JSON list of C-alpha atoms in Angstrom, two decimals:
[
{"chain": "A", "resi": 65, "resn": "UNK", "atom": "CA", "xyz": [0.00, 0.00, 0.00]},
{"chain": "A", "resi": 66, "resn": "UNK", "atom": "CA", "xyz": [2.81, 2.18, 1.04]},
{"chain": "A", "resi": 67, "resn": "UNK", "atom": "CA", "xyz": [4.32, 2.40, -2.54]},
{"chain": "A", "resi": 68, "resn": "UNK", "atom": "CA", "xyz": [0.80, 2.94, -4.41]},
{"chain": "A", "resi": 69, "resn": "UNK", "atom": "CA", "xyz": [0.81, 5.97, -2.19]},
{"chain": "A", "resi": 70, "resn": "UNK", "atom": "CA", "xyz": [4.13, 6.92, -3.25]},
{"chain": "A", "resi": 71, "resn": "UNK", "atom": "CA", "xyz": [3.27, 6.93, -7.46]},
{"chain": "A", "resi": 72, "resn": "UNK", "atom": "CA", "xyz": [0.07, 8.65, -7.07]},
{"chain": "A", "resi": 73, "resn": "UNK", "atom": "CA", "xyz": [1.62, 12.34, -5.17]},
{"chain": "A", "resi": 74, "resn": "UNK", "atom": "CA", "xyz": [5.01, 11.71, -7.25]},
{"chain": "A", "resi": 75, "resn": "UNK", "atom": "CA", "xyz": [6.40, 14.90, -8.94]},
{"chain": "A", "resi": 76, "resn": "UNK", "atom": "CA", "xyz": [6.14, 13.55, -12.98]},
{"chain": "A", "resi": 77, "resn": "UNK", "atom": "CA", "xyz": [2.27, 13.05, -12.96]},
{"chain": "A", "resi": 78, "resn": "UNK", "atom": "CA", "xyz": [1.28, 17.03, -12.01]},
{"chain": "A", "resi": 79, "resn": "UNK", "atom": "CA", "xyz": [4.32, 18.74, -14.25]},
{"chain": "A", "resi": 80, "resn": "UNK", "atom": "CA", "xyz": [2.86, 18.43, -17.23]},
{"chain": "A", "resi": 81, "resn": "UNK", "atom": "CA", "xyz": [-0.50, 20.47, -16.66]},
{"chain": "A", "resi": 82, "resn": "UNK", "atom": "CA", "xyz": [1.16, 23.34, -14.69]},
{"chain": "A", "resi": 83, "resn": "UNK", "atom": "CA", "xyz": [3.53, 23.45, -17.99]},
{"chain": "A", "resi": 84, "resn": "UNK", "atom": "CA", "xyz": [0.95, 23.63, -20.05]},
{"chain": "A", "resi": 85, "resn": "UNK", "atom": "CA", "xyz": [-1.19, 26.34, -18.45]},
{"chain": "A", "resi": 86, "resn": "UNK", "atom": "CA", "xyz": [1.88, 28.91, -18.24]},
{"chain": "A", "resi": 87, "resn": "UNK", "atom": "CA", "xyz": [2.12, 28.00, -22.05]},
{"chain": "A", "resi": 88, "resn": "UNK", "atom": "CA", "xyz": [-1.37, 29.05, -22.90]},
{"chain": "A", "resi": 89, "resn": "UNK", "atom": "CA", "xyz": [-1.07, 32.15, -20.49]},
{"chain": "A", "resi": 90, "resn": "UNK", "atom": "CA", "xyz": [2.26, 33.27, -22.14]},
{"chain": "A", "resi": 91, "resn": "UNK", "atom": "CA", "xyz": [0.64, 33.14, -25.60]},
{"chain": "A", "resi": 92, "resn": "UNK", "atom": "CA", "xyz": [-2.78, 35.17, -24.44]},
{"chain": "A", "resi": 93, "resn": "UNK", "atom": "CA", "xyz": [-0.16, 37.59, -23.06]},
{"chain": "A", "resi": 94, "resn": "UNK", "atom": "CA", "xyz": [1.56, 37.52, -26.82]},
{"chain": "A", "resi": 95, "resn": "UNK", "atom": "CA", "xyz": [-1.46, 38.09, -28.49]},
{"chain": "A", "resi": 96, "resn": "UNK", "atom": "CA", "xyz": [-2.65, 41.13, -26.02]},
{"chain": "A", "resi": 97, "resn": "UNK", "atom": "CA", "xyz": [0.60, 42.80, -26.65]},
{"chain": "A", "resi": 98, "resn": "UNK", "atom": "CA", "xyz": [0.92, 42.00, -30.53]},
{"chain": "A", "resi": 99, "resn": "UNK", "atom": "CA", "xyz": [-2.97, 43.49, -30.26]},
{"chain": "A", "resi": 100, "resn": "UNK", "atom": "CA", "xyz": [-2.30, 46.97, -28.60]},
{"chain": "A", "resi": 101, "resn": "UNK", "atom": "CA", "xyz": [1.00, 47.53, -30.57]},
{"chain": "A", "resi": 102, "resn": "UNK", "atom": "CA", "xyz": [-1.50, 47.01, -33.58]},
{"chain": "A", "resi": 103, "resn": "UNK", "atom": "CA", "xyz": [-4.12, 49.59, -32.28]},
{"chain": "A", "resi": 104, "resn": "UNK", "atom": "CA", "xyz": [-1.20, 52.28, -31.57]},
{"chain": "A", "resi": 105, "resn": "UNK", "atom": "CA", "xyz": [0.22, 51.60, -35.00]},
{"chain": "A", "resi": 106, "resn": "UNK", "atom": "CA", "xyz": [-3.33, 51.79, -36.63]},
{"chain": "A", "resi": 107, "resn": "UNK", "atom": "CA", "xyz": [-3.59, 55.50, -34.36]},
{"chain": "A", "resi": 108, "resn": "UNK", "atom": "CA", "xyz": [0.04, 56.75, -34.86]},
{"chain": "A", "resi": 109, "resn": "UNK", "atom": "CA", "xyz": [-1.10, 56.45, -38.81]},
{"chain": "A", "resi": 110, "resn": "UNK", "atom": "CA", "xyz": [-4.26, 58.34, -38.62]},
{"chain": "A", "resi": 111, "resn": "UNK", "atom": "CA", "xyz": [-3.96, 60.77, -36.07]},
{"chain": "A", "resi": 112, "resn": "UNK", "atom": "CA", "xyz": [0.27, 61.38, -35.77]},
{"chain": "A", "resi": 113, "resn": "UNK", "atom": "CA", "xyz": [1.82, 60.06, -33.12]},
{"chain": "A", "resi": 114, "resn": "UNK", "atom": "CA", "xyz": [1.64, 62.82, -30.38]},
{"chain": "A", "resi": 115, "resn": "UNK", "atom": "CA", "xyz": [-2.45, 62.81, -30.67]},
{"chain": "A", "resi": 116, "resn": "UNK", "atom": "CA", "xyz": [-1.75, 58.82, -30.78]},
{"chain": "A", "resi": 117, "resn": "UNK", "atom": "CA", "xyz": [-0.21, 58.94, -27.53]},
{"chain": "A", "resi": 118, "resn": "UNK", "atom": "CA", "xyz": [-2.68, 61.09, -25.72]},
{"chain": "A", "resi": 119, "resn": "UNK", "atom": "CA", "xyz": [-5.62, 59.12, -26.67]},
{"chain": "A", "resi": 120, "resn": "UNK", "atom": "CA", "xyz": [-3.88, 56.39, -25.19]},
{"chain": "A", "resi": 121, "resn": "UNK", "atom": "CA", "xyz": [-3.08, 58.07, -21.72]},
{"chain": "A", "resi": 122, "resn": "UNK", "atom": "CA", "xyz": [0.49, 58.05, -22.71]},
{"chain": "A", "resi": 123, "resn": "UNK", "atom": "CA", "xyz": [1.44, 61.70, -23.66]},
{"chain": "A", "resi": 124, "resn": "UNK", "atom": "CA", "xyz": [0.88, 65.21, -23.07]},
{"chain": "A", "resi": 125, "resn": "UNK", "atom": "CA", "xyz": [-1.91, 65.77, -25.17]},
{"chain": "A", "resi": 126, "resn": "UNK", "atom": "CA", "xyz": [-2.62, 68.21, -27.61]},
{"chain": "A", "resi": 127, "resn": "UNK", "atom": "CA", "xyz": [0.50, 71.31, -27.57]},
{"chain": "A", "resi": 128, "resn": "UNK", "atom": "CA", "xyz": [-1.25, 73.52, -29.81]},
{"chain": "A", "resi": 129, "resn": "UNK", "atom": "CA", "xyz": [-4.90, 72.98, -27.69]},
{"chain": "A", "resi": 130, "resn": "UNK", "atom": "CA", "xyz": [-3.54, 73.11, -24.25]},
{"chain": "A", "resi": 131, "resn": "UNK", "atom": "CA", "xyz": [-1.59, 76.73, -25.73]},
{"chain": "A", "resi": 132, "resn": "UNK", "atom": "CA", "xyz": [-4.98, 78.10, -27.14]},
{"chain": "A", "resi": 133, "resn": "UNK", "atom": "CA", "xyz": [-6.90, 77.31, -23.75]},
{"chain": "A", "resi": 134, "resn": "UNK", "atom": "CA", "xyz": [-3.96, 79.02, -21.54]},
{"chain": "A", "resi": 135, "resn": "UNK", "atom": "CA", "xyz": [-4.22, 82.34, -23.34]},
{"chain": "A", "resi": 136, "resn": "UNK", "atom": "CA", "xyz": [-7.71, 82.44, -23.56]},
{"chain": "A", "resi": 137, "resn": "UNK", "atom": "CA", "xyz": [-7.84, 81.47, -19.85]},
{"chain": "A", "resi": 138, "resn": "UNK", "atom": "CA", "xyz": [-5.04, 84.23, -18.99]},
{"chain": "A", "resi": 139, "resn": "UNK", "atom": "CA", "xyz": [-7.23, 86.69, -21.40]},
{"chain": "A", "resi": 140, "resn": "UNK", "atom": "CA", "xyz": [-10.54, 85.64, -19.12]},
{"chain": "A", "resi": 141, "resn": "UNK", "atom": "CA", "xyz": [-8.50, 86.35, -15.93]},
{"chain": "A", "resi": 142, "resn": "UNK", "atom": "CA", "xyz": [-6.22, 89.97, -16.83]},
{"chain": "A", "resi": 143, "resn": "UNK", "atom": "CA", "xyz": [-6.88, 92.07, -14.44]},
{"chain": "A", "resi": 144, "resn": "UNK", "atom": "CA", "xyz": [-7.61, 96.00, -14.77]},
{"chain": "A", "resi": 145, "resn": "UNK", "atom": "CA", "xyz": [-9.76, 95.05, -17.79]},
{"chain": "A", "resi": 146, "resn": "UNK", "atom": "CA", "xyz": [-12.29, 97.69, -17.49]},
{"chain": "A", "resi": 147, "resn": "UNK", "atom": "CA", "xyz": [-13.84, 97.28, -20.19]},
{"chain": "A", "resi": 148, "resn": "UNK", "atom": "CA", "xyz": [-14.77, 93.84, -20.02]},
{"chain": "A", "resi": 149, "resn": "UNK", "atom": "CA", "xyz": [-15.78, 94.40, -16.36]},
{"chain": "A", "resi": 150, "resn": "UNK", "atom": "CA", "xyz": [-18.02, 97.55, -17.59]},
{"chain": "A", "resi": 151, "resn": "UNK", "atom": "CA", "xyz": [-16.18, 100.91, -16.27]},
{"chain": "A", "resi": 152, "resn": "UNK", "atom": "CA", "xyz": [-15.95, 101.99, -12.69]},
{"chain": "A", "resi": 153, "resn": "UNK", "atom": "CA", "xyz": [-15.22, 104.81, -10.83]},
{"chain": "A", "resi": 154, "resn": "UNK", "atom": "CA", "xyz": [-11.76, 103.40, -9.20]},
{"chain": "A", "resi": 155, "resn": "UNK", "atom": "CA", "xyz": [-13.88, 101.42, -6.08]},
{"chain": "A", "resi": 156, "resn": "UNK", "atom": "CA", "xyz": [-15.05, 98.78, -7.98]},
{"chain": "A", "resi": 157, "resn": "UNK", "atom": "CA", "xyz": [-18.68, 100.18, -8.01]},
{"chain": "A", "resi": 158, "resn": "UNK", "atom": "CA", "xyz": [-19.97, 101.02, -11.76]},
{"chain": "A", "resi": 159, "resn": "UNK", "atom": "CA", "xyz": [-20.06, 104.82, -12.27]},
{"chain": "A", "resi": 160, "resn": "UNK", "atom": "CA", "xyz": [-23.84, 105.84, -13.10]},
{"chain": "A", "resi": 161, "resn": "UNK", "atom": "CA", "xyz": [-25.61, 108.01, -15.47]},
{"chain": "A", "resi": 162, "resn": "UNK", "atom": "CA", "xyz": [-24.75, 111.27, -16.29]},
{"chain": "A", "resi": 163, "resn": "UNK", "atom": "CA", "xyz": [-26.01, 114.09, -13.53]},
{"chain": "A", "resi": 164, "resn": "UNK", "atom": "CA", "xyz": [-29.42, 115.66, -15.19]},
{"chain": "A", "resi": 165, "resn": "UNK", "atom": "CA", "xyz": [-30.89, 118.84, -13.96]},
{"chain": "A", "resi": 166, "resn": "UNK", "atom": "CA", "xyz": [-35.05, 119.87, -13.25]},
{"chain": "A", "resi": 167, "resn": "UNK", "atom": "CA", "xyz": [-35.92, 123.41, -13.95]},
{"chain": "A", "resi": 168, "resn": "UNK", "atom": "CA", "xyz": [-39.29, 123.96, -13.75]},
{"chain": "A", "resi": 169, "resn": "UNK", "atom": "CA", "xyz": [-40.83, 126.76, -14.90]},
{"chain": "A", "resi": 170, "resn": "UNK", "atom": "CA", "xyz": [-43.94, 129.47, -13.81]},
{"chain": "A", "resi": 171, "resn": "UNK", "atom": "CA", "xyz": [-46.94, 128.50, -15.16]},
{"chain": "A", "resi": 172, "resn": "UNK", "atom": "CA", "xyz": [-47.63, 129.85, -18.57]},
{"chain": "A", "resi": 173, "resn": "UNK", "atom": "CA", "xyz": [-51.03, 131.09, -19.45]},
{"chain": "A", "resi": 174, "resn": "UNK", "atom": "CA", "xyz": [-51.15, 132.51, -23.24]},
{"chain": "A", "resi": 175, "resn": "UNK", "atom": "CA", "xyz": [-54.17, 133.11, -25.42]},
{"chain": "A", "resi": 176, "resn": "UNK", "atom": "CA", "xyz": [-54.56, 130.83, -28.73]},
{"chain": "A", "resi": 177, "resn": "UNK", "atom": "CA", "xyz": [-56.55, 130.85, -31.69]},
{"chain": "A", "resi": 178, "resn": "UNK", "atom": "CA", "xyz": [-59.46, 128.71, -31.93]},
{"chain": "A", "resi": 179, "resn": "UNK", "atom": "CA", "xyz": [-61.72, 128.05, -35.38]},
{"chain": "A", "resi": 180, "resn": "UNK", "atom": "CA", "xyz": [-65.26, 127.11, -34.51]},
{"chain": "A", "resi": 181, "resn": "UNK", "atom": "CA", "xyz": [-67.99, 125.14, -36.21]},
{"chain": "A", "resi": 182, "resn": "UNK", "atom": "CA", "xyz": [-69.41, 127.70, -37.95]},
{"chain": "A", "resi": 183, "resn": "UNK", "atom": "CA", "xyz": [-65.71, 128.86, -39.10]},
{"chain": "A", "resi": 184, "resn": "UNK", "atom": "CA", "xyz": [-65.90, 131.65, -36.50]},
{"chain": "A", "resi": 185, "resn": "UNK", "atom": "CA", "xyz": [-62.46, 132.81, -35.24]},
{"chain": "A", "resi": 186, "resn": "UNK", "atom": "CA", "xyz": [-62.06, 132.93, -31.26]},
{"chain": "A", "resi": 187, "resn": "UNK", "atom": "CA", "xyz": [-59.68, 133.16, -28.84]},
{"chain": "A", "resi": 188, "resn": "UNK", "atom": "CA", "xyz": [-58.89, 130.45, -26.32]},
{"chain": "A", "resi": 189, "resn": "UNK", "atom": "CA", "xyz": [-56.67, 130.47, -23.03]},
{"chain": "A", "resi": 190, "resn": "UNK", "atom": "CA", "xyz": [-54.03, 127.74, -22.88]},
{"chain": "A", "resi": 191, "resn": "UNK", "atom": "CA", "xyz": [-52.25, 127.26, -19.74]},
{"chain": "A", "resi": 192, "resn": "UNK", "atom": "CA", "xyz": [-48.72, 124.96, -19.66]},
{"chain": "A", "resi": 193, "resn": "UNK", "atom": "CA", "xyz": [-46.62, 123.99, -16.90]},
{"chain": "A", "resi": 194, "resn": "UNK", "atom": "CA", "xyz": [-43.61, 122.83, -18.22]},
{"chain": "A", "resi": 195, "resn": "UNK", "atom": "CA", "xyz": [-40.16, 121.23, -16.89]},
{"chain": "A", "resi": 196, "resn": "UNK", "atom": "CA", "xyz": [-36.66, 121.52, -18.51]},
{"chain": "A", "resi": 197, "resn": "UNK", "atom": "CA", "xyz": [-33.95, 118.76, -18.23]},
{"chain": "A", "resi": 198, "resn": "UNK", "atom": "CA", "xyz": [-30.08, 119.17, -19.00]},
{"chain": "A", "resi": 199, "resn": "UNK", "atom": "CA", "xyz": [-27.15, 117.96, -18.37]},
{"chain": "A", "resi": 200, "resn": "UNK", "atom": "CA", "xyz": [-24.19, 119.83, -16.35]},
{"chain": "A", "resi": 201, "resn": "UNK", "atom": "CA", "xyz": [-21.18, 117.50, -17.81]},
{"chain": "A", "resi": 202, "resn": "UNK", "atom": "CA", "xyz": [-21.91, 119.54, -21.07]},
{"chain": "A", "resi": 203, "resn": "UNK", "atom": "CA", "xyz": [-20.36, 122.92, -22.40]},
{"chain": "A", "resi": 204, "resn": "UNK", "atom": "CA", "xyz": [-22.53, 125.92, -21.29]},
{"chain": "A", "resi": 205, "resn": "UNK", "atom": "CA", "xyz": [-25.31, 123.81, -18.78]},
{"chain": "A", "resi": 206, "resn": "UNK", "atom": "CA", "xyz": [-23.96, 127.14, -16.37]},
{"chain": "A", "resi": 207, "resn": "UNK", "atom": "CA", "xyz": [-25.88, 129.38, -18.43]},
{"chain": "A", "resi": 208, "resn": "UNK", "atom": "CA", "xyz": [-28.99, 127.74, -18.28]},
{"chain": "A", "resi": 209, "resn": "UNK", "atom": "CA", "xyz": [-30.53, 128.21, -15.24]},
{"chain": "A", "resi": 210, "resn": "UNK", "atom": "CA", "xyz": [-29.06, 132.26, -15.72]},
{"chain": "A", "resi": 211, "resn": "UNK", "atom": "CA", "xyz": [-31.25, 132.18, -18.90]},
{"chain": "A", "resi": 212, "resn": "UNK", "atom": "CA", "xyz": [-34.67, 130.74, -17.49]},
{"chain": "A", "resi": 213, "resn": "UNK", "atom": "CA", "xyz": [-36.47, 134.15, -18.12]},
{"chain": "A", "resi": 214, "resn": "UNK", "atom": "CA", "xyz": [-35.36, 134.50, -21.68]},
{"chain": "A", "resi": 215, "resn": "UNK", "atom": "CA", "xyz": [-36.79, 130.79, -22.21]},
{"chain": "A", "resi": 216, "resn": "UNK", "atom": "CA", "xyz": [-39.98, 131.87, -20.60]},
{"chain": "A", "resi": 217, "resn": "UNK", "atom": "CA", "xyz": [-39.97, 134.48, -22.93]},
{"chain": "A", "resi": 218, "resn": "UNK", "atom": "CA", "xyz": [-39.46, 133.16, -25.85]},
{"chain": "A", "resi": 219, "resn": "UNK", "atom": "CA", "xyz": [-41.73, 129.62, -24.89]},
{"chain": "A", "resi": 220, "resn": "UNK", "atom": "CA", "xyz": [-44.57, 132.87, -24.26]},
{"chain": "A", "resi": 221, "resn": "UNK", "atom": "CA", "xyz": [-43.55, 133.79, -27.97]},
{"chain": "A", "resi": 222, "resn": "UNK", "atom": "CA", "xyz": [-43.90, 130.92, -29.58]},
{"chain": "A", "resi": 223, "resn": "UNK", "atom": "CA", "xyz": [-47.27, 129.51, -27.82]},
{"chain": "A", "resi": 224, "resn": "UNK", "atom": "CA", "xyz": [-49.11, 133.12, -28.74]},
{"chain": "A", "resi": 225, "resn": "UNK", "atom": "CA", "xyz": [-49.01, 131.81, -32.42]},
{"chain": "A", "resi": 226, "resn": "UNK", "atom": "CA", "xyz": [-50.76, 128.37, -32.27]},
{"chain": "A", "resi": 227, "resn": "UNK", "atom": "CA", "xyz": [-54.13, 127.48, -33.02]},
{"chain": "A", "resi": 228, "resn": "UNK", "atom": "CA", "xyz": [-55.87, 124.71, -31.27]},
{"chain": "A", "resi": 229, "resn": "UNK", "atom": "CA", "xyz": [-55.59, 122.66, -33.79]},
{"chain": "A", "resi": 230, "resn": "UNK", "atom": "CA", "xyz": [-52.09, 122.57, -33.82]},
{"chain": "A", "resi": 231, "resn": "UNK", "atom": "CA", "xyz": [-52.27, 120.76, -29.89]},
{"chain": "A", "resi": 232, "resn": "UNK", "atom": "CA", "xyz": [-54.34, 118.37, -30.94]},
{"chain": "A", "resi": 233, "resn": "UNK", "atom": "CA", "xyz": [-52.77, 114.63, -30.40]},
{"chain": "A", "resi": 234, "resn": "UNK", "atom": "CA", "xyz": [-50.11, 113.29, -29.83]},
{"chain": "A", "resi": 235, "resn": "UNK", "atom": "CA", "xyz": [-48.12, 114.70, -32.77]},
{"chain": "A", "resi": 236, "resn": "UNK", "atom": "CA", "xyz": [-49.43, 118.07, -31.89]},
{"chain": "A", "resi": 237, "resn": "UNK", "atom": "CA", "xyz": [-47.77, 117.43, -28.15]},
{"chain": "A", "resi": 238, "resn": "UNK", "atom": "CA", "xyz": [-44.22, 116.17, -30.25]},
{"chain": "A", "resi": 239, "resn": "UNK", "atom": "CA", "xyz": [-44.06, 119.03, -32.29]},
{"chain": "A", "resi": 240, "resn": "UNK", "atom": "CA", "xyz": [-44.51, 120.81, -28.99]},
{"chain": "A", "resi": 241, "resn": "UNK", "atom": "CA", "xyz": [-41.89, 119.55, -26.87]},
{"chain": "A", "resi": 242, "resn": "UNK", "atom": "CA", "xyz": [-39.86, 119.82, -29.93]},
{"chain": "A", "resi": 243, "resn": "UNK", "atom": "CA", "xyz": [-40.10, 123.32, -30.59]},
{"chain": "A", "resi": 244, "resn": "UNK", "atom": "CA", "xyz": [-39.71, 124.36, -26.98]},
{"chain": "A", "resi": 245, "resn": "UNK", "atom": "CA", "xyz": [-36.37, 123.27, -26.79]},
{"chain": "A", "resi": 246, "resn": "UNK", "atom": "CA", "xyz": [-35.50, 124.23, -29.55]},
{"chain": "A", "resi": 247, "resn": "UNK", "atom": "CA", "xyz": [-35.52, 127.17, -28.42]},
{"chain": "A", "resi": 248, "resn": "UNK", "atom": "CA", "xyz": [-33.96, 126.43, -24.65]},
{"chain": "A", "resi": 249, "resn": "UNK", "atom": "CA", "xyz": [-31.06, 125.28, -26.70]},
{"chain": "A", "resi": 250, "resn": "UNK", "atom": "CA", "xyz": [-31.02, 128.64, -28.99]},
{"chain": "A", "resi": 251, "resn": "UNK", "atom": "CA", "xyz": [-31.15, 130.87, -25.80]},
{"chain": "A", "resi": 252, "resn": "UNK", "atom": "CA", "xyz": [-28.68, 128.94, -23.46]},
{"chain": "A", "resi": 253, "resn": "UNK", "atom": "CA", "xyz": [-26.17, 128.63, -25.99]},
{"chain": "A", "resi": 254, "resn": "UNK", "atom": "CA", "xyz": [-25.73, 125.26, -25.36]},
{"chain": "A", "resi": 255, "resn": "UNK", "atom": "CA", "xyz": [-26.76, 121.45, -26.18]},
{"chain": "A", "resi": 256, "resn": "UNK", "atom": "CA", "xyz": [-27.26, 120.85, -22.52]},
{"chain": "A", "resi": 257, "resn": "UNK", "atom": "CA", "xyz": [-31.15, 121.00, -22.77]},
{"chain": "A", "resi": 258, "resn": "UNK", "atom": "CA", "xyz": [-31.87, 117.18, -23.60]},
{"chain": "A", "resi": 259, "resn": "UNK", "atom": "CA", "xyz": [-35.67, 117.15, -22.65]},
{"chain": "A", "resi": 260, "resn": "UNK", "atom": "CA", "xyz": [-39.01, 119.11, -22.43]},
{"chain": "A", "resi": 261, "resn": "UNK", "atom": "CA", "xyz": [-41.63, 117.84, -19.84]},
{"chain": "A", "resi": 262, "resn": "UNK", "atom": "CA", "xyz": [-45.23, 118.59, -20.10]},
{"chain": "A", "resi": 263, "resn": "UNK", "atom": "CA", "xyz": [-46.99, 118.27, -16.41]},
{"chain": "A", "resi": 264, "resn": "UNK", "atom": "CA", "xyz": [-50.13, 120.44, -17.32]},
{"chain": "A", "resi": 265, "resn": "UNK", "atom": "CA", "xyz": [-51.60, 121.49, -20.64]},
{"chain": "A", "resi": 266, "resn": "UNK", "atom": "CA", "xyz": [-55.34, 122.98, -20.47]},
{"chain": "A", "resi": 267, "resn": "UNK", "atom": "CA", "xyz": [-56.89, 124.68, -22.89]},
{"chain": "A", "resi": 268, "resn": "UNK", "atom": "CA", "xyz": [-60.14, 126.64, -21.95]}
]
């Protein structure tokens, strides 16, 4: 019994299939390696060899991509770009709109000519409250507010000439505002006048 025992664990009769397995695992290996040298060859040819190698994990990427995205992240982050960041006034805070100016004048109250239905001429009061606007960052705004009773004047002037029917709608209020400062501008001098408001216009 003893020497069955020995034949049956003896070293010959389990060589052979440990031999053969590191066999079959050498040749998988072969054929992984063969297989990837194949794929970077087949890349190399199509895409160059440094793109090749990036896909792969193995270089630096793309030079010329990685140089585009630096500048355009060192153009995001220049500082004292001002006007990317919209212009401030030297504390960061965003400088606002130029200063205007409210000069309200004394109520005007002018006669105007009227046509009736019968075609009869009459007269008509109009009264108009009126508010100019200007700027004072423009040449000659300091003579505007000296010249308020010239304007007055001339506004008088000009409304002492209309007819009803030249107030009617809302072109008639355009042509207005229009003409008024026209006029501001005339008698200051200066393109400081930017706007005519209208609070009140009766006509009676």
């Amino acid at each position: 019994m003893s020497v069955a025992s020995e034949d049956m664990t003896s070293g010959p009769t389990a060589a052979p299939a440990g031999g053969g397995g590191l066999r079959r695992a050498g040749m998988l290996a072969l054929v992984v390696l063969l297989s990837l040298a194949a794929l970077a060859g087949g890349l190399a040819a199509a895409l160059g060899p440094q793109a090749a190698l990036g896909l792969l994990g193995l270089g630096g990427g793309n030079p010329a991509a990685e140089a585009a995205a630096g500048q355009a992240t060192d153009a995001d982050a220049a500082p004292g770009d001002s006007h990317a960041a919209g212009h401030t006034d030297g504390h960061g805070a965003a400088a606002g709109p130029a200063p205007l100016t409210l000069m309200p004048f004394d109520e005007i109250i002018v006669n105007v000519t009227d046509v009736t239905a019968t075609g009869r001429r009459t007269s008509r009061f109009l009264k108009l409250d009126a508010v100019l606007v200007y700027d004072e960052t423009v040449d000659g705004a300091g003579h505007v507010a000296a010249r308020q009773v010239y304007m007055r004047d001339a506004f008088q002037d000009y409304l002492r000439q209309l007819t009803v029917r030249d107030l009617q709608g809302s072109a008639g209020l355009y042509d207005l505002k229009s003409e008024l400062l026209r006029r501001a501008r005339a008698i200051s001098g200066s393109e400081a006048p930017s706007e005519i408001l209208i609070s009140d216009l009766i006509i009676q």
